[in-house]
Amino acid sequence: YPTGYPNASAAQWLMAFWPALLLARSGRLPWVLRGLLAGGAVLLAEVALLSQSRGSLYATPVMLVLVFALLPGRVRTFALLVPVAAGIGAAAPAILRVGERIEAGQGAASGQGAAAAAQTTSAIHTATAATFLTALVVGLLVAVAAAVERRRAPLPQATAVRVHRGVGALALICLLVLCVGGWVAVGDPVARARHAWTTFKSPSGYNANAGGDRLTGGLGSNRYDFYRVALDEFTAHPLLGIGADNFAEPYLAHGRSGETPHYPHSVELRTLSQTGLVGALLALVGLAGALVAGWRAVSRSPEPLARALAAAALAGFAYWVVHGSFDWFWEFAGLGAPAFALLGLACALAPRVGIVLATSAGPGAGEEGGGEGLAVGEPAARTRTHARARGGVFAIGLAAGLLGLAAIASFTAPWLSQLQVQSAGRIWVGAPAHAYALLDDAARLNPLFDEPQLVAGSIALRRAELRRADSEFARALQRAPGDAYATLERGAIASTQGRPHVALALLRRAAELNPRDPLTRDALALVRRGRRVDVAALNRSILSNARQFS
């Protein structure tokens, strides 16, 4: 909660953490607001830690490097980060204990369930109290410091320089202490890095992390395999890619893990593999233009508060990019929408660039009798110029309006199609004819998607309408020839209907599309032995295994 995916939940809170942290350092804000922002930053970080997201753990040091390397006001940032980090560290053990208690409760014996639940509840209450207490203390400390800073007289220039240098030296000392402490805590960094890389590449996925906790046990997951397939698809289709949201089928065919991901788990690899060089270049140009405008707001805005706000907004967007570089965040509108809204806010704060259009009759106008002729013709020329300008503005406005309508239609039609599919899924038991009609409408609204036919075929199978199911799955394969689920179902239907040669060809094709699926292999083996596949039994197995084929 609230996203249904731990990494996305952590990112939702941390995308707000960085703007809160950077705004709390601004001397232009009231001291009360700065205290609230600092305490809020602690609260956001602790709630994010509750997800135990490894992705957020690895994205945070990258963000720290970016903030200190690129944004001005490093000393102020460090001075604020010290109490915020201390507050987070103070409550972190209680936060992490919640996950430990939940995990212990899941593995507890049946007779110990009540005791485990009580321990989990106690851990949650302790973590809640620790979180709010540390947020309150940090908020009060920052508010008091901000009030003192606002009321005291400005320091002499020489004193201010010495204080600035002293805080900078303290920051370097803290960095050195952290590096040494980390070395002592984790041991040989080279061996640690080698272990991380080994677990990252391991075909065992998350099991390669055995022996350590979730956050520090290693980098084991199946992302290395996801990235490998994504890069292979980009190499095979470098110019235009494989098309947006088309990663599931090639991974079923070429992946090595037991997962069936729909996305490559990386914004960059998603863009490269699915839109190719053309899409990647378009994305880079658009992103670079927005970042340049945002950076102009940070570095050139005449208003200090506007500079602080632009820096905070860019930091929130940067976190989405950094964490999304090794996770599937593009697909979460609740993350992408605020991320690009923050980027747009930074662009809006950039200083305006005025363009002055001037007309002149040129040097010597009106001299030697020529001035009267120019003066007489000037109003008519100006009228023609204004008319052409109005015509050009109208043409540009008309083109922009048509493009806008096309863009709205391109989003609205698939959305309406999905609503029709969901409606059909709710009513098919009591009103199958109406459900089929809704799915036909959905197919017409989105001619590039095969889900309406897949759902219609699945409904027909549940109603033992094999002929209709076969027709629907065939239509789905016309839209998505690489759909393993539709191919498997058509092969099973052909076997049930006594068409062994057709069934054999279809099941061979299904095995090529999804070679790691045991149900497909079992169905193919049955047909090869001259036996028939029971479609109803096959679909019961699919449901019981909760396998998602397409």
Coordinates of C-alpha atoms in Angstrom, one line a residue:
Y1 CA 0.0 0.0 0.0
P2 CA -0.7 2.5 -1.6
T3 CA 0.8 1.3 -4.9
G4 CA 0.7 -2.5 -4.4
Y5 CA 4.4 -2.7 -5.1
P6 CA 7.0 -2.0 -2.4
N7 CA 9.6 -0.2 -4.6
A8 CA 6.9 2.1 -6.0
S9 CA 5.5 2.8 -2.5
A10 CA 9.0 3.8 -1.3
A11 CA 9.5 6.0 -4.4
Q12 CA 6.2 7.7 -3.8
W13 CA 7.3 8.9 -0.4
L14 CA 10.9 9.7 -1.4
M15 CA 9.9 11.8 -4.4
A16 CA 8.4 14.1 -1.8
F17 CA 11.3 13.7 0.7
W18 CA 13.9 15.4 -1.5
P19 CA 11.8 18.5 -2.2
A20 CA 10.9 18.8 1.5
L21 CA 14.6 18.5 2.5
L22 CA 15.8 21.1 0.0
L23 CA 13.0 23.5 0.7
A24 CA 13.6 23.3 4.4
R25 CA 17.1 24.8 3.9
S26 CA 15.8 28.0 2.3
G27 CA 16.2 31.1 4.4
R28 CA 13.3 32.7 2.4
L29 CA 10.7 30.5 4.0
P30 CA 9.1 31.2 7.4
W31 CA 10.8 29.4 10.3
V32 CA 7.6 27.5 11.1
L33 CA 7.3 26.1 7.6
R34 CA 11.0 25.1 7.5
G35 CA 10.5 23.1 10.7
L36 CA 7.4 21.4 9.3
L37 CA 9.3 20.5 6.1
A38 CA 12.3 19.1 8.0
G39 CA 10.0 17.0 10.3
G40 CA 8.0 16.0 7.2
A41 CA 11.2 14.8 5.5
V42 CA 12.0 12.5 8.4
L43 CA 8.4 11.2 8.4
L44 CA 8.5 10.5 4.6
A45 CA 11.8 8.7 4.8
E46 CA 10.7 6.5 7.7
V47 CA 7.5 5.5 5.9
A48 CA 9.5 4.8 2.8
L49 CA 11.9 2.6 4.9
L50 CA 8.9 0.6 6.0
S51 CA 8.7 -0.8 2.5
Q52 CA 12.2 -2.2 2.8
S53 CA 12.9 -1.3 -0.8
R54 CA 16.4 -2.2 -1.9
G55 CA 16.0 0.1 -4.9
S56 CA 15.5 3.1 -2.7
L57 CA 18.5 2.1 -0.7
Y58 CA 20.7 2.2 -3.8
A59 CA 19.1 5.3 -5.3
T60 CA 19.7 7.4 -2.2
P61 CA 23.5 7.6 -2.4
V62 CA 23.2 8.5 -6.1
M63 CA 20.8 11.3 -5.2
L64 CA 23.2 12.6 -2.5
V65 CA 26.0 12.8 -5.0
L66 CA 23.8 14.6 -7.5
V67 CA 22.5 17.1 -4.9
F68 CA 26.0 18.0 -3.6
A69 CA 27.7 18.0 -7.0
L70 CA 25.1 20.0 -8.9
L71 CA 23.0 22.2 -6.6
P72 CA 24.4 25.3 -4.9
G73 CA 24.2 25.8 -1.2
R74 CA 26.1 22.7 -0.3
V75 CA 26.9 23.9 3.2
R76 CA 23.3 24.7 4.0
T77 CA 22.3 21.3 2.6
F78 CA 24.8 19.6 4.9
A79 CA 23.8 21.6 7.9
L80 CA 20.1 20.5 7.5
L81 CA 21.0 16.9 6.5
V82 CA 22.7 16.3 9.8
P83 CA 19.6 16.5 12.0
V84 CA 17.4 14.9 9.4
A85 CA 19.7 11.9 9.0
A86 CA 20.1 11.6 12.7
G87 CA 16.3 11.5 13.1
I88 CA 16.0 8.9 10.4
G89 CA 18.7 6.7 11.9
A90 CA 17.2 6.9 15.4
A91 CA 13.9 5.5 14.3
A92 CA 15.2 3.1 11.6
P93 CA 15.7 0.1 14.0
A94 CA 12.1 0.2 15.1
I95 CA 10.9 0.6 11.5
L96 CA 13.0 -2.4 10.3
R97 CA 11.8 -4.5 13.2
V98 CA 8.3 -4.3 11.8
G99 CA 9.3 -6.2 8.7
E100 CA 11.2 -8.8 10.8
R101 CA 8.1 -9.4 13.0
I102 CA 5.8 -9.8 9.9
E103 CA 8.2 -12.3 8.4
A104 CA 8.5 -14.2 11.6
G105 CA 4.7 -14.2 12.0
Q106 CA 4.3 -15.7 8.5
G107 CA 6.7 -18.5 9.3
A108 CA 5.2 -19.2 12.8
A109 CA 3.5 -22.4 13.5
S110 CA -0.3 -22.5 13.6
G111 CA -0.4 -22.5 17.4
Q112 CA 1.8 -19.5 17.7
G113 CA -0.2 -17.3 15.3
A114 CA -1.8 -15.2 18.1
A115 CA 1.5 -14.5 19.8
A116 CA 3.2 -13.6 16.5
A117 CA 0.3 -11.2 15.7
A118 CA 0.6 -9.6 19.1
Q119 CA 4.4 -9.1 18.6
T120 CA 3.8 -7.6 15.1
T121 CA 1.2 -5.2 16.5
S122 CA 3.6 -4.1 19.3
A123 CA 6.3 -3.6 16.7
I124 CA 4.0 -1.4 14.6
H125 CA 3.0 0.7 17.6
T126 CA 6.7 1.2 18.6
A127 CA 7.7 2.1 15.1
T128 CA 4.8 4.6 14.8
A129 CA 5.8 6.3 18.1
A130 CA 9.5 6.4 17.1
T131 CA 8.7 7.9 13.7
F132 CA 6.5 10.7 15.0
L133 CA 8.7 11.4 17.9
T134 CA 11.9 11.8 15.8
A135 CA 10.0 13.8 13.2
L136 CA 8.7 16.2 15.9
V137 CA 12.2 16.6 17.5
V138 CA 13.9 17.3 14.2
G139 CA 11.1 19.7 13.2
L140 CA 11.5 21.6 16.4
L141 CA 15.3 21.8 16.2
V142 CA 15.2 23.0 12.6
A143 CA 12.4 25.5 13.4
V144 CA 14.4 27.0 16.3
A145 CA 17.6 27.2 14.3
A146 CA 15.7 28.9 11.4
A147 CA 14.1 31.4 13.8
V148 CA 17.5 32.2 15.3
E149 CA 19.0 32.6 11.8
R150 CA 16.2 35.0 10.7
R151 CA 16.5 37.2 13.8
R152 CA 20.2 37.5 14.3
A153 CA 22.2 40.2 12.6
P154 CA 24.2 39.2 9.5
L155 CA 27.7 38.1 10.2
P156 CA 30.7 40.1 9.0
Q157 CA 32.0 38.9 5.7
A158 CA 35.2 37.5 7.1
T159 CA 33.4 35.6 9.8
A160 CA 30.8 34.3 7.4
V161 CA 33.6 32.9 5.2
R162 CA 35.3 31.2 8.1
V163 CA 32.0 29.7 9.3
H164 CA 31.3 28.5 5.7
R165 CA 34.8 26.9 5.5
G166 CA 34.4 25.3 8.9
V167 CA 31.1 23.7 8.0
G168 CA 32.6 22.5 4.7
A169 CA 35.5 20.9 6.5
L170 CA 33.2 19.3 9.0
A171 CA 31.2 17.8 6.0
L172 CA 34.4 16.4 4.6
I173 CA 35.3 14.9 7.9
C174 CA 31.9 13.3 8.2
L175 CA 32.2 11.9 4.7
L176 CA 35.6 10.3 5.7
V177 CA 34.1 8.9 8.9
L178 CA 31.2 7.4 7.0
C179 CA 33.6 5.8 4.4
V180 CA 35.8 4.3 7.2
G181 CA 32.8 3.2 9.2
G182 CA 31.3 1.6 6.1
W183 CA 34.5 -0.2 5.4
V184 CA 34.6 -1.6 8.9
A185 CA 30.9 -2.6 8.8
V186 CA 30.9 -4.3 5.4
G187 CA 34.5 -5.5 5.2
D188 CA 36.7 -5.5 2.1
P189 CA 34.8 -3.2 -0.4
V190 CA 36.3 -5.0 -3.4
A191 CA 35.1 -8.4 -2.1
R192 CA 31.7 -6.8 -1.3
A193 CA 31.4 -5.4 -4.8
R194 CA 32.4 -8.7 -6.3
H195 CA 29.7 -10.4 -4.2
A196 CA 27.1 -7.9 -5.2
W197 CA 27.9 -8.4 -8.9
T198 CA 27.9 -12.2 -8.5
T199 CA 24.5 -12.1 -6.9
F200 CA 23.2 -9.6 -9.5
K201 CA 24.1 -12.0 -12.3
S202 CA 23.1 -15.2 -10.6
P203 CA 20.4 -17.2 -12.4
S204 CA 19.0 -18.0 -8.9
G205 CA 17.5 -14.6 -8.7
Y206 CA 16.4 -13.6 -5.1
N207 CA 17.6 -17.0 -3.8
A208 CA 21.2 -15.8 -4.4
N209 CA 20.8 -13.5 -1.4
A210 CA 20.4 -16.3 1.1
G211 CA 22.3 -15.7 4.3
G212 CA 21.7 -11.9 4.5
D213 CA 18.8 -9.6 5.2
R214 CA 16.7 -8.0 2.4
L215 CA 18.5 -4.7 2.3
T216 CA 22.1 -5.8 2.6
G217 CA 22.1 -9.4 1.6
G218 CA 23.1 -8.8 -2.0
L219 CA 21.7 -7.7 -5.4
G220 CA 20.1 -11.0 -6.3
S221 CA 17.0 -10.6 -8.5
N222 CA 16.2 -11.4 -12.1
R223 CA 16.9 -7.9 -13.4
Y224 CA 20.1 -9.0 -15.0
D225 CA 18.1 -11.4 -17.2
F226 CA 15.5 -8.7 -17.9
Y227 CA 18.2 -6.3 -19.0
R228 CA 19.9 -8.9 -21.1
V229 CA 16.7 -9.6 -23.0
A230 CA 15.9 -5.9 -23.4
L231 CA 19.4 -5.2 -24.8
D232 CA 19.1 -8.2 -27.2
E233 CA 15.8 -6.9 -28.5
F234 CA 17.3 -3.4 -29.0
T235 CA 20.2 -5.0 -30.9
A236 CA 17.7 -6.9 -33.1
H237 CA 15.5 -3.9 -33.7
P238 CA 17.8 -0.9 -33.2
L239 CA 15.9 1.7 -35.2
L240 CA 12.3 1.6 -34.1
G241 CA 12.4 -1.0 -31.3
I242 CA 9.8 -3.7 -30.6
G243 CA 6.9 -1.3 -29.8
A244 CA 5.7 0.0 -26.5
D245 CA 4.7 -2.5 -23.8
N246 CA 5.8 -5.5 -26.0
F247 CA 8.4 -6.9 -23.6
A248 CA 6.4 -9.8 -22.2
E249 CA 6.5 -11.9 -25.4
P250 CA 10.2 -11.8 -26.1
Y251 CA 11.0 -12.5 -22.5
L252 CA 8.8 -15.6 -22.4
A253 CA 10.7 -16.8 -25.5
H254 CA 14.3 -15.8 -24.4
G255 CA 14.2 -15.3 -20.7
R256 CA 15.9 -17.7 -18.3
S257 CA 14.1 -17.0 -15.0
G258 CA 10.8 -18.3 -13.7
E259 CA 9.3 -14.8 -13.8
T260 CA 7.0 -13.4 -16.5
P261 CA 7.7 -9.7 -16.4
H262 CA 5.7 -7.3 -18.6
Y263 CA 8.4 -4.6 -18.4
P264 CA 12.2 -4.4 -18.5
H265 CA 12.4 -2.7 -15.1
S266 CA 14.4 0.3 -16.4
V267 CA 13.2 3.5 -18.0
E268 CA 16.3 3.7 -20.2
L269 CA 16.2 0.1 -21.4
R270 CA 12.4 0.3 -21.9
T271 CA 12.9 3.3 -24.1
L272 CA 15.7 1.8 -26.1
S273 CA 14.2 -1.7 -26.6
Q274 CA 10.7 -0.6 -27.3
T275 CA 11.1 2.6 -29.2
G276 CA 14.6 2.2 -30.7
L277 CA 17.0 4.9 -31.5
V278 CA 14.3 7.1 -32.9
G279 CA 12.3 7.1 -29.7
A280 CA 15.4 7.4 -27.5
L281 CA 16.6 10.4 -29.4
L282 CA 13.2 12.1 -29.2
A283 CA 13.0 11.4 -25.5
L284 CA 16.6 12.7 -25.0
V285 CA 15.9 15.9 -26.9
G286 CA 12.7 16.6 -25.0
L287 CA 14.2 15.8 -21.6
A288 CA 17.3 17.8 -22.3
G289 CA 15.2 20.9 -23.2
A290 CA 13.2 20.6 -20.0
L291 CA 16.3 20.1 -17.9
V292 CA 18.0 23.1 -19.5
A293 CA 15.0 25.2 -18.7
G294 CA 14.9 23.9 -15.1
W295 CA 18.6 24.5 -14.6
R296 CA 18.2 28.1 -15.8
A297 CA 15.6 28.5 -13.1
V298 CA 18.1 27.2 -10.5
S299 CA 21.1 29.2 -11.7
R300 CA 19.6 32.4 -13.2
S301 CA 16.3 33.2 -11.6
P302 CA 16.5 36.7 -9.9
E303 CA 14.3 35.5 -7.0
P304 CA 16.1 33.3 -4.4
L305 CA 12.9 31.5 -3.4
A306 CA 12.3 30.6 -7.1
R307 CA 15.8 29.1 -7.3
A308 CA 15.2 27.0 -4.2
L309 CA 11.8 25.8 -5.4
A310 CA 13.3 24.9 -8.8
A311 CA 16.1 23.0 -7.2
A312 CA 13.6 21.1 -5.0
A313 CA 11.4 20.3 -8.0
L314 CA 14.3 19.0 -10.0
A315 CA 15.4 16.8 -7.1
G316 CA 12.0 15.2 -6.9
F317 CA 12.1 14.4 -10.7
A318 CA 15.7 13.2 -10.5
Y319 CA 14.8 10.7 -7.8
W320 CA 12.1 9.2 -10.2
V321 CA 14.7 8.9 -12.9
V322 CA 17.4 7.4 -10.7
H323 CA 15.2 4.8 -9.0
G324 CA 13.3 4.2 -12.2
S325 CA 16.6 3.3 -13.9
F326 CA 16.4 -0.2 -12.3
D327 CA 12.6 -0.5 -11.7
W328 CA 9.3 -0.4 -13.6
F329 CA 8.1 3.1 -12.6
W330 CA 7.0 4.4 -16.1
E331 CA 3.9 2.2 -15.7
F332 CA 2.8 3.9 -12.5
A333 CA 0.8 7.0 -13.3
G334 CA 0.9 7.9 -9.6
L335 CA 4.7 8.2 -9.9
G336 CA 5.1 9.5 -13.4
A337 CA 2.5 12.3 -13.2
P338 CA 4.0 14.0 -10.1
A339 CA 7.5 13.5 -11.5
F340 CA 6.8 15.3 -14.7
A341 CA 4.7 17.9 -12.9
L342 CA 7.7 18.7 -10.7
L343 CA 9.9 19.0 -13.9
G344 CA 7.2 21.3 -15.4
L345 CA 7.2 23.4 -12.3
A346 CA 11.0 23.9 -12.5
C347 CA 10.7 24.9 -16.2
A348 CA 7.9 27.4 -15.3
L349 CA 10.2 29.1 -12.9
A350 CA 12.9 29.8 -15.5
P351 CA 13.4 33.5 -16.3
R352 CA 11.6 34.5 -19.4
V353 CA 13.5 35.4 -22.6
G354 CA 12.0 38.3 -24.4
I355 CA 12.1 38.5 -28.3
V356 CA 11.9 42.0 -29.7
L357 CA 10.8 42.3 -33.3
A358 CA 11.7 45.7 -34.9
T359 CA 11.1 47.1 -38.3
S360 CA 13.0 49.9 -39.9
A361 CA 13.0 51.7 -43.1
G362 CA 16.8 51.4 -43.2
P363 CA 19.5 54.1 -43.0
G364 CA 18.8 57.1 -45.1
A365 CA 15.1 56.8 -45.2
G366 CA 13.4 60.1 -45.9
E367 CA 16.6 61.6 -47.2
E368 CA 16.9 63.2 -50.7
G369 CA 13.2 63.1 -51.4
G370 CA 12.9 59.3 -50.8
G371 CA 11.2 59.7 -47.4
E372 CA 7.8 60.8 -48.6
G373 CA 7.4 57.7 -50.8
L374 CA 8.3 55.4 -47.9
A375 CA 6.0 57.2 -45.5
V376 CA 3.1 56.9 -47.9
G377 CA 3.6 53.2 -48.4
E378 CA 4.3 52.3 -44.8
P379 CA 0.7 51.9 -43.5
A380 CA -0.2 49.6 -46.3
A381 CA 2.9 47.5 -45.8
R382 CA 2.2 47.3 -42.1
T383 CA -1.4 46.1 -42.8
R384 CA -0.2 43.4 -45.1
T385 CA 2.4 42.3 -42.6
H386 CA -0.2 42.1 -39.8
A387 CA -2.6 40.2 -42.1
R388 CA 0.1 37.6 -42.9
A389 CA 0.9 37.4 -39.2
R390 CA -2.7 36.8 -38.3
G391 CA -3.0 34.2 -41.0
G392 CA 0.1 32.4 -39.8
V393 CA -1.1 32.4 -36.2
F394 CA -4.5 31.0 -37.2
A395 CA -2.8 28.2 -39.2
I396 CA -0.5 27.3 -36.4
G397 CA -3.5 27.4 -33.9
L398 CA -5.5 25.2 -36.2
A399 CA -2.7 22.7 -36.6
A400 CA -2.1 22.6 -32.9
G401 CA -5.8 22.1 -32.2
L402 CA -6.0 19.2 -34.7
L403 CA -2.8 17.6 -33.2
G404 CA -4.3 18.0 -29.7
L405 CA -7.6 16.3 -30.7
A406 CA -5.6 13.5 -32.3
A407 CA -3.6 13.1 -29.1
I408 CA -6.7 13.1 -26.9
A409 CA -8.3 10.5 -29.2
S410 CA -5.2 8.3 -29.0
F411 CA -5.5 8.2 -25.2
T412 CA -9.3 8.2 -24.9
A413 CA -10.0 5.3 -27.2
P414 CA -7.8 2.7 -25.5
W415 CA -9.0 3.9 -22.1
L416 CA -12.7 3.4 -23.2
S417 CA -11.7 0.0 -24.6
Q418 CA -10.2 -1.0 -21.3
L419 CA -13.4 0.1 -19.5
Q420 CA -15.5 -2.1 -21.8
V421 CA -13.2 -5.1 -21.1
Q422 CA -13.6 -4.6 -17.4
S423 CA -17.3 -4.3 -17.7
A424 CA -17.5 -7.5 -19.7
G425 CA -15.4 -9.3 -17.0
R426 CA -18.0 -8.3 -14.4
I427 CA -21.2 -9.3 -16.2
W428 CA -20.3 -12.3 -18.4
V429 CA -21.7 -14.9 -15.9
G430 CA -25.3 -13.4 -16.0
A431 CA -25.3 -11.6 -19.4
P432 CA -22.8 -13.4 -21.7
A433 CA -24.4 -11.9 -24.9
H434 CA -24.0 -8.4 -23.6
A435 CA -20.4 -9.2 -22.5
Y436 CA -19.5 -10.4 -26.0
A437 CA -21.0 -7.2 -27.4
L438 CA -18.9 -5.0 -25.0
L439 CA -15.8 -6.9 -26.0
D440 CA -16.5 -6.4 -29.7
D441 CA -16.8 -2.6 -29.0
A442 CA -13.6 -2.7 -27.1
A443 CA -11.8 -4.4 -30.0
R444 CA -13.0 -1.7 -32.4
L445 CA -11.9 1.1 -30.0
N446 CA -8.4 -0.3 -29.8
P447 CA -7.4 -2.2 -32.9
L448 CA -3.8 -2.6 -31.7
F449 CA -4.6 -4.6 -28.6
D450 CA -5.6 -8.3 -28.3
E451 CA -7.0 -8.3 -24.8
P452 CA -10.7 -8.1 -25.9
Q453 CA -10.3 -11.2 -28.0
L454 CA -8.4 -13.0 -25.2
V455 CA -11.1 -12.2 -22.7
A456 CA -13.8 -13.2 -25.1
G457 CA -12.1 -16.5 -25.8
S458 CA -11.6 -17.2 -22.1
I459 CA -15.3 -16.6 -21.5
A460 CA -16.3 -18.9 -24.4
L461 CA -14.1 -21.6 -22.9
R462 CA -15.8 -21.3 -19.5
R463 CA -19.1 -21.7 -21.3
A464 CA -17.9 -24.7 -23.3
E465 CA -18.3 -22.8 -26.6
L466 CA -15.2 -24.2 -28.2
R467 CA -15.8 -23.0 -31.8
R468 CA -16.3 -19.4 -30.6
A469 CA -13.3 -19.6 -28.3
D470 CA -11.1 -20.8 -31.2
S471 CA -12.4 -18.0 -33.4
E472 CA -11.7 -15.4 -30.7
F473 CA -8.2 -16.7 -30.0
A474 CA -7.5 -16.7 -33.8
R475 CA -8.5 -13.0 -34.0
A476 CA -6.2 -12.3 -31.0
L477 CA -3.3 -13.9 -32.9
Q478 CA -4.0 -11.8 -35.9
R479 CA -3.3 -8.8 -33.7
A480 CA -0.5 -10.3 -31.6
P481 CA 1.0 -13.3 -33.4
G482 CA 3.4 -14.0 -30.6
D483 CA 0.8 -14.5 -27.9
A484 CA 1.7 -17.8 -26.2
Y485 CA -1.6 -18.1 -24.2
A486 CA -3.8 -17.8 -27.3
T487 CA -1.6 -20.3 -29.2
L488 CA -1.8 -22.8 -26.4
E489 CA -5.6 -22.5 -26.1
R490 CA -6.0 -23.0 -29.8
G491 CA -3.8 -26.1 -29.7
A492 CA -5.8 -27.5 -26.8
I493 CA -9.1 -26.8 -28.5
A494 CA -7.9 -28.5 -31.7
S495 CA -6.8 -31.5 -29.7
T496 CA -10.2 -31.7 -27.9
Q497 CA -12.0 -31.5 -31.3
G498 CA -10.0 -34.4 -32.7
R499 CA -7.6 -32.5 -35.0
P500 CA -4.3 -33.8 -33.9
H501 CA -2.1 -32.4 -36.7
V502 CA -3.4 -28.9 -36.1
A503 CA -3.0 -29.3 -32.4
L504 CA 0.6 -30.5 -32.8
A505 CA 1.6 -27.5 -34.9
L506 CA -0.1 -25.0 -32.6
L507 CA 1.4 -26.6 -29.4
R508 CA 4.9 -26.7 -31.0
R509 CA 4.5 -23.0 -31.7
A510 CA 3.3 -22.4 -28.1
A511 CA 6.3 -24.2 -26.8
E512 CA 8.6 -22.0 -28.9
L513 CA 6.9 -18.9 -27.6
N514 CA 7.0 -20.0 -23.9
P515 CA 9.6 -22.7 -23.7
R516 CA 9.8 -22.7 -19.8
D517 CA 6.1 -23.3 -19.2
P518 CA 5.4 -26.8 -17.9
L519 CA 1.8 -26.8 -18.9
T520 CA 2.6 -26.2 -22.5
R521 CA 5.3 -28.9 -22.4
D522 CA 2.8 -31.4 -20.9
A523 CA 0.1 -30.6 -23.4
L524 CA 2.6 -31.1 -26.3
A525 CA 3.8 -34.4 -24.8
L526 CA 0.2 -35.6 -24.6
V527 CA -0.5 -34.8 -28.3
R528 CA 2.7 -36.5 -29.4
R529 CA 1.6 -39.7 -27.6
G530 CA -1.6 -39.6 -29.5
R531 CA -3.8 -38.5 -26.6
R532 CA -6.2 -35.6 -26.4
V533 CA -5.8 -32.5 -24.2
D534 CA -8.7 -31.7 -21.9
V535 CA -9.3 -28.0 -22.3
A536 CA -11.2 -27.7 -19.1
A537 CA -8.5 -29.4 -17.1
L538 CA -5.8 -27.3 -18.7
N539 CA -7.6 -24.1 -17.8
R540 CA -8.1 -25.3 -14.2
S541 CA -4.3 -25.8 -14.0
I542 CA -3.7 -22.4 -15.4
L543 CA -5.9 -20.8 -12.8
S544 CA -4.5 -22.9 -9.9
N545 CA -0.9 -22.0 -10.9
A546 CA -1.8 -18.3 -11.3
R547 CA 0.3 -18.2 -14.4
Q548 CA -0.1 -15.2 -16.7
F549 CA 0.7 -16.1 -20.3
S550 CA 0.2 -12.8 -22.1

